[in-house]
Amino acid sequence: MNFFNSQKESDPQQLVQVKSWVSEVFDLSEDISVMITQLQCTEEGCPPIETVIAIMETPGKPRQYKIHKPLAEVDQTDIVSLTAD
């Protein structure tokens, strides 16, 4: 139990599923790391929780995307919409 973080922990199966969608949608090879983080924001105008996806294909320069919803609500359509950016 983490007394300093009131965020709900992410579902490991959802995390694996979202990573799989990212790899599939962006056609990534197996040696490219994908990091997914759920962040809480307290600043005005910022969504309360967002999911940040970092594709680590170039050392020191990850491609980063934000989805303005919790990881538990991210679906494949959200990942596909990132390719339009």
PDB file of N, CA and C in Angstrom, residues 23 27-34 55-58:
ATOM      1  N   SER A  23       2.136  -1.000 -30.207  1.00  0.00           N
ATOM      2  CA  SER A  23       3.089  -1.690 -31.084  1.00  0.00           C
ATOM      3  C   SER A  23       2.450  -2.030 -32.422  1.00  0.00           C
ATOM      4  N   ASP A  27       3.256  -0.072 -35.804  1.00  0.00           N
ATOM      5  CA  ASP A  27       4.077  -1.062 -36.503  1.00  0.00           C
ATOM      6  C   ASP A  27       5.515  -1.063 -35.954  1.00  0.00           C
ATOM      7  N   LEU A  28       5.625  -1.224 -34.634  1.00  0.00           N
ATOM      8  CA  LEU A  28       6.929  -1.186 -33.967  1.00  0.00           C
ATOM      9  C   LEU A  28       7.549  -2.581 -33.924  1.00  0.00           C
ATOM     10  N   SER A  29       8.860  -2.635 -34.050  1.00  0.00           N
ATOM     11  CA  SER A  29       9.546  -3.911 -33.893  1.00  0.00           C
ATOM     12  C   SER A  29       9.639  -4.247 -32.401  1.00  0.00           C
ATOM     13  N   GLU A  30       9.916  -5.504 -32.110  1.00  0.00           N
ATOM     14  CA  GLU A  30       9.938  -5.967 -30.715  1.00  0.00           C
ATOM     15  C   GLU A  30      11.029  -5.316 -29.872  1.00  0.00           C
ATOM     16  N   ASP A  31      12.078  -4.776 -30.499  1.00  0.00           N
ATOM     17  CA  ASP A  31      13.174  -4.182 -29.727  1.00  0.00           C
ATOM     18  C   ASP A  31      12.917  -2.722 -29.345  1.00  0.00           C
ATOM     19  N   ILE A  32      11.785  -2.178 -29.737  1.00  0.00           N
ATOM     20  CA  ILE A  32      11.445  -0.797 -29.368  1.00  0.00           C
ATOM     21  C   ILE A  32      10.584  -0.814 -28.109  1.00  0.00           C
ATOM     22  N   SER A  33      11.039  -0.089 -27.099  1.00  0.00           N
ATOM     23  CA  SER A  33      10.325  -0.038 -25.823  1.00  0.00           C
ATOM     24  C   SER A  33       9.179   0.971 -25.879  1.00  0.00           C
ATOM     25  N   VAL A  34       8.110   0.616 -25.204  1.00  0.00           N
ATOM     26  CA  VAL A  34       6.956   1.506 -25.071  1.00  0.00           C
ATOM     27  C   VAL A  34       6.723   1.701 -23.580  1.00  0.00           C
ATOM     28  N   ILE A  55       7.170   6.267 -26.923  1.00  0.00           N
ATOM     29  CA  ILE A  55       7.779   5.250 -27.784  1.00  0.00           C
ATOM     30  C   ILE A  55       9.261   5.576 -27.850  1.00  0.00           C
ATOM     31  N   MET A  56      10.090   4.667 -27.343  1.00  0.00           N
ATOM     32  CA  MET A  56      11.513   4.916 -27.151  1.00  0.00           C
ATOM     33  C   MET A  56      12.342   4.349 -28.315  1.00  0.00           C
ATOM     34  N   GLU A  57      12.079   4.837 -29.536  1.00  0.00           N
ATOM     35  CA  GLU A  57      12.818   4.284 -30.669  1.00  0.00           C
ATOM     36  C   GLU A  57      14.106   5.031 -30.973  1.00  0.00           C
ATOM     37  N   THR A  58      14.217   6.287 -30.580  1.00  0.00           N
ATOM     38  CA  THR A  58      15.443   7.058 -30.775  1.00  0.00           C
ATOM     39  C   THR A  58      15.969   7.437 -29.401  1.00  0.00           C
TER      40      THR A  58
END
